[in-house]
Tab-separated table of C-alpha atoms and ligand atoms in Angstrom:
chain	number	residue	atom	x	y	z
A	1	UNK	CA	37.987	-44.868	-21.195
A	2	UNK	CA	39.300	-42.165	-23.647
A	3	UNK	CA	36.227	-41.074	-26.319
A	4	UNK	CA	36.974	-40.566	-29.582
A	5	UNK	CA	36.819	-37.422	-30.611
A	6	UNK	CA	36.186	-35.540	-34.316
A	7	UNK	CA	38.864	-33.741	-35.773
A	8	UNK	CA	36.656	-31.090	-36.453
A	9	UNK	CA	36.300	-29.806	-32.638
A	10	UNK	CA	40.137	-30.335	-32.130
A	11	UNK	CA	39.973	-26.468	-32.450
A	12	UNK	CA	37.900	-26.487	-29.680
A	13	UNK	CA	40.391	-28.242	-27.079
A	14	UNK	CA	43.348	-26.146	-28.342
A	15	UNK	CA	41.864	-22.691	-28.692
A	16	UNK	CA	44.252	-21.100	-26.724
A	17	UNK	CA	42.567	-16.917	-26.645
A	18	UNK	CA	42.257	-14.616	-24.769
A	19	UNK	CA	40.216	-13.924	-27.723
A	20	UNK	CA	40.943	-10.647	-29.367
A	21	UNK	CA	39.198	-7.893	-31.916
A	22	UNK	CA	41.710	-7.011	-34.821
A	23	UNK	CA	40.908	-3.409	-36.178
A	24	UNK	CA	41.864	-2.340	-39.825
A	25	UNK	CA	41.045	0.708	-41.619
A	26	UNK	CA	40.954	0.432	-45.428
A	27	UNK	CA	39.702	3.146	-48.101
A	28	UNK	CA	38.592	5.676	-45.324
A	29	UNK	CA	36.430	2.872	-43.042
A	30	UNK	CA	37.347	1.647	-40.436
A	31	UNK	CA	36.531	-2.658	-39.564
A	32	UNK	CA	36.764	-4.731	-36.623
A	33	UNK	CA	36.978	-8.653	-36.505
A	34	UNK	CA	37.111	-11.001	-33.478
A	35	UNK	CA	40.116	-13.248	-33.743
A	36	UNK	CA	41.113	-16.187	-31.456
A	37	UNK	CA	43.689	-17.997	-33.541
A	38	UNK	CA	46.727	-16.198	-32.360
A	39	UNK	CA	50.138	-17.090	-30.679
A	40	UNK	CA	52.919	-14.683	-29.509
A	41	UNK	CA	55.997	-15.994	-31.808
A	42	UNK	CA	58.826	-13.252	-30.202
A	43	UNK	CA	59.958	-11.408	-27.361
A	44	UNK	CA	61.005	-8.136	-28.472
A	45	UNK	CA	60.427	-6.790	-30.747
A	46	UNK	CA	56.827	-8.364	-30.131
A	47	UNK	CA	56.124	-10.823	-33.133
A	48	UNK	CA	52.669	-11.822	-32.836
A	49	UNK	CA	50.824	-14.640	-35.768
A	50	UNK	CA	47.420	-14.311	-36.257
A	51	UNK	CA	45.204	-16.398	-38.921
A	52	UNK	CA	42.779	-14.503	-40.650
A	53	UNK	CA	40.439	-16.509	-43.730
A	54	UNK	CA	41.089	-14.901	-46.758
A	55	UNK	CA	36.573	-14.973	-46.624
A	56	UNK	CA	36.869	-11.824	-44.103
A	57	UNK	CA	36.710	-8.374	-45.541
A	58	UNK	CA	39.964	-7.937	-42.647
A	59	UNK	CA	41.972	-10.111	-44.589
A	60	UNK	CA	42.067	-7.653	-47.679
A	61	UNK	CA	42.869	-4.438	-45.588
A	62	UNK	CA	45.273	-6.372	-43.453
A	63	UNK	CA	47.107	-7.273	-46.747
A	64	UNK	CA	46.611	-3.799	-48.666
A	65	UNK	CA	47.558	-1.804	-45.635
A	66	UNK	CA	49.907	-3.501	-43.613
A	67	UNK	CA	48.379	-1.977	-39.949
A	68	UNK	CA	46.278	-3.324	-37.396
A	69	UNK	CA	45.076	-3.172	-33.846
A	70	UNK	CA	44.591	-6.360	-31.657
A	71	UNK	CA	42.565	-4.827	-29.052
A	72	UNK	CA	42.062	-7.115	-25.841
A	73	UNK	CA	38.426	-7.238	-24.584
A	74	UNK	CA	37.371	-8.214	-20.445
A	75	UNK	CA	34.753	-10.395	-19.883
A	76	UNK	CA	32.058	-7.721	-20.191
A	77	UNK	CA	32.556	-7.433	-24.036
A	78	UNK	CA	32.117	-11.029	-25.194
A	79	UNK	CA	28.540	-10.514	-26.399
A	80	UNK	CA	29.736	-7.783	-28.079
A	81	UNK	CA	32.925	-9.812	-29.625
A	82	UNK	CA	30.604	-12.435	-30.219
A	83	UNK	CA	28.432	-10.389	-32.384
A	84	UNK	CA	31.479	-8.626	-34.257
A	85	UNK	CA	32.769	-12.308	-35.424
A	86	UNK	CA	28.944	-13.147	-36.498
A	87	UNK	CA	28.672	-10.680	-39.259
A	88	UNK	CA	31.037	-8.645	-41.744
A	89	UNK	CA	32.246	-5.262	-42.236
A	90	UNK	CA	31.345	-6.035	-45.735
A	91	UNK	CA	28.026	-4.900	-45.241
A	92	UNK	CA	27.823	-3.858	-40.779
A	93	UNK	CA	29.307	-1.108	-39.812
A	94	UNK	CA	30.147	-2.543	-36.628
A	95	UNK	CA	32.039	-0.420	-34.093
A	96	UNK	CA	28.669	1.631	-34.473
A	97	UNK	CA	26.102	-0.701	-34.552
A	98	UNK	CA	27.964	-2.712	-31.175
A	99	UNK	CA	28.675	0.300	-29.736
A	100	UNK	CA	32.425	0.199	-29.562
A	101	UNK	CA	34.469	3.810	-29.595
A	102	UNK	CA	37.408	3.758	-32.292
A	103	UNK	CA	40.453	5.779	-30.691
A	104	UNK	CA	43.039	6.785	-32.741
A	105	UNK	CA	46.105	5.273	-32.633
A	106	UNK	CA	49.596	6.524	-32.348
A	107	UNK	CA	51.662	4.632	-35.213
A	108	UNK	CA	49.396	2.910	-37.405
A	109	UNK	CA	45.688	4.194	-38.872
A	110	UNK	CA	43.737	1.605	-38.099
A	111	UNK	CA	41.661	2.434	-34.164
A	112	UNK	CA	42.453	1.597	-30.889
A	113	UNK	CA	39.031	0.053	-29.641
A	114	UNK	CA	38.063	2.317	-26.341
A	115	UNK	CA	36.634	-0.726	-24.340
A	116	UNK	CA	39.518	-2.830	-24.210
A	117	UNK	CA	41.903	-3.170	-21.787
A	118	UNK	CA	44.766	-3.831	-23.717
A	119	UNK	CA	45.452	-2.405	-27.398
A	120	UNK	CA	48.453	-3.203	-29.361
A	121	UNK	CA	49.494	-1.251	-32.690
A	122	UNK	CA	50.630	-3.373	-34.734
A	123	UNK	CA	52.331	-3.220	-38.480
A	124	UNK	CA	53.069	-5.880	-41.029
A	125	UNK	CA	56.680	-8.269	-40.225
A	126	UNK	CA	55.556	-11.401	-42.770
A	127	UNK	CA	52.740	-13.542	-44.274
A	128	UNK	CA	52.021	-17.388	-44.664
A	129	UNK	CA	49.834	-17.484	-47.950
A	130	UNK	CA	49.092	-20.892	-47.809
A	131	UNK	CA	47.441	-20.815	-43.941
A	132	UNK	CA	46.934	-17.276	-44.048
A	133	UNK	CA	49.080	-16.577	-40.939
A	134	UNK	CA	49.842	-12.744	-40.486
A	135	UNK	CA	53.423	-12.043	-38.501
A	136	UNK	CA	52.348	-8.601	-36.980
A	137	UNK	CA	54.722	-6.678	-35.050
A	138	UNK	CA	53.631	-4.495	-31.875
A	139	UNK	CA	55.081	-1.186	-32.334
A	140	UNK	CA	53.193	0.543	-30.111
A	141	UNK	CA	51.377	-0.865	-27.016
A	142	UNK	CA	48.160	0.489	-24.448
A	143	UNK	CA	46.940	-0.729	-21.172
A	144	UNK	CA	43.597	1.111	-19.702
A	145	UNK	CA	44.864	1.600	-15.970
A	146	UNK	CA	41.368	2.105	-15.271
A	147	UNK	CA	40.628	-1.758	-15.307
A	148	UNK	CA	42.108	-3.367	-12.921
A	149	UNK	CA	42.018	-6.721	-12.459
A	150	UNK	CA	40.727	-7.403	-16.702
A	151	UNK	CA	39.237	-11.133	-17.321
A	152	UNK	CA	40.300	-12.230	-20.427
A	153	UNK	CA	37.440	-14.800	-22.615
A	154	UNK	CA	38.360	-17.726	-24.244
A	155	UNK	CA	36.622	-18.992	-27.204
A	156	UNK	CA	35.525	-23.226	-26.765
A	157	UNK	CA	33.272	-22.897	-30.406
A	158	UNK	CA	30.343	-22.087	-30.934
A	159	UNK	CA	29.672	-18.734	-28.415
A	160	UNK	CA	31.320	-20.881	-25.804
A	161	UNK	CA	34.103	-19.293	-23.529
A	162	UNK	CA	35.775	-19.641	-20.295
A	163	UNK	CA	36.793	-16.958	-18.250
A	164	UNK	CA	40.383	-16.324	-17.067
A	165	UNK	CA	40.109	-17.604	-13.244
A	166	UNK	CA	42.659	-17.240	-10.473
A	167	UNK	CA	46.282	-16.705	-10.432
A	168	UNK	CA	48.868	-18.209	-8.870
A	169	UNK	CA	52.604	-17.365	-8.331
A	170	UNK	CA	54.996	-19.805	-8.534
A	171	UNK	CA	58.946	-18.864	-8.529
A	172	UNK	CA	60.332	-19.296	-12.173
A	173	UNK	CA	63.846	-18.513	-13.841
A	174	UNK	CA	62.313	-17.796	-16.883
A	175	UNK	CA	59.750	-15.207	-17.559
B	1	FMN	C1	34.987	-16.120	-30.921
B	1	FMN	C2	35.361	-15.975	-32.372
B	1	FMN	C3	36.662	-16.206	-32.783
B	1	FMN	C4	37.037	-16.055	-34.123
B	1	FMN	N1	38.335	-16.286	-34.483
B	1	FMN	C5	38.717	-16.093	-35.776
B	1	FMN	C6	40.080	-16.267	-36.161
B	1	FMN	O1	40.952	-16.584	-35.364
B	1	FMN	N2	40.390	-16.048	-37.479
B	1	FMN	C7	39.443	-15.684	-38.410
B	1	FMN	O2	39.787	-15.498	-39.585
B	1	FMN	N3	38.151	-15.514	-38.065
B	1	FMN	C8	37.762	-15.696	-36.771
B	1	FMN	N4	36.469	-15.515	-36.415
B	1	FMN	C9	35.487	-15.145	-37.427
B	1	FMN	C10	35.532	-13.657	-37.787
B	1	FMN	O3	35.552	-12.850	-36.634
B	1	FMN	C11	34.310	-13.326	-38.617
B	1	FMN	O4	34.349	-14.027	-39.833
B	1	FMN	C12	34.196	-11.829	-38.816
B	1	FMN	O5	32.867	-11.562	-38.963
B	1	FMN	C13	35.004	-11.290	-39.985
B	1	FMN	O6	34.691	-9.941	-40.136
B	1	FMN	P1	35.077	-9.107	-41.440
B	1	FMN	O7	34.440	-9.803	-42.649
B	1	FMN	O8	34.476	-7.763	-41.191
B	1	FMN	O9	36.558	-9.100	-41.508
B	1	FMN	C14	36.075	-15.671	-35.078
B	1	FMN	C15	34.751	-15.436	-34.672
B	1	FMN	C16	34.399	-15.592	-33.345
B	1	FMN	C17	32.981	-15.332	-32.927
């Protein structure tokens, strides 16, 4: 028997992750926000659409600057991401007081975050006002070789995530 089920954990079914930290730097400081409402919306160039509240200090240097980093964090930083999406940049300066190394970037000014496997430099394509929806394309992409086999977290609410688990091939004519 199905349960019904309130629309305000639907998030929590559908989050799809890996769940990401979005760097901006704005009026000399550099921010960091964790970020799990995200979907890849093109090929290549890479069009990525992230939500970010309009109630995060991100959302004004996203809009004023136009550049951001979605850094991708293993397994080993999600008390650290969790902590970064608890508090604001408003008043935490958080790559220092989590302990995360800003790296500078190639195309855009906002950091690379050291940590992370994955960091993508990304600049402005479009905006959704209404939802808030950023259209961010990659221009400039990092992998850390040094981690190897990186296990992505995925946000279920409320410092809740599952792990990426095993992979399996299966032969496809479409990537
Ligand atoms: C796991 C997790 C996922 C989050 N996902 C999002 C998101 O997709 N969009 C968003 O606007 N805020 C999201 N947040 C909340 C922001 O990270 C949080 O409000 C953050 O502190 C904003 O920082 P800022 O004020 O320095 O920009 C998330 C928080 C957590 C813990």
């Amino acid at each position: 028997m199905m349960k019904n089920q309130l629309l305000s954990k639907v998030y929590q079914v559908l989050e799809p992750g890996p769940v990401v930290l979005l760097t901006t730097a704005h009026k000399g400081r550099a921010n960091i926000m964790t970020l799990s409402w995200h979907m890849m919306v093109e090929f290549e160039p890479p069009l990525v659409a992230c939500v970010v509240s309009n109630r995060n200090h991100s959302f004004a240097a996203l809009r004023a600057t136009k550049e951001c980093v979605i850094a991708v964090p293993g397994v080993e930083l999600a008390p650290k991401a969790l902590r970064v999406g608890n508090c604001s940049g408003r008043n935490v300066e958080k790559f220092e007081r989590f302990g995360l190394t800003p790296a500078p970037a190639e195309r855009v000014a906002p950091p690379l975050v050291a940590e992370c496997f994955a960091n993508l430099e990304c600049k402005l394509a479009g905006f959704v006002n209404k939802y808030g929806i950023f259209i961010l394309e990659v221009v400039k992409a990092w992998t850390d070789p040094a981690q190897r086999n990186p296990k992505t977290i995925h946000h279920h609410g409320y410092g809740r995530f599952v792990v990426d688990g095993e992979m399996i091939r299966l032969k496809s004519k479409k990537g």
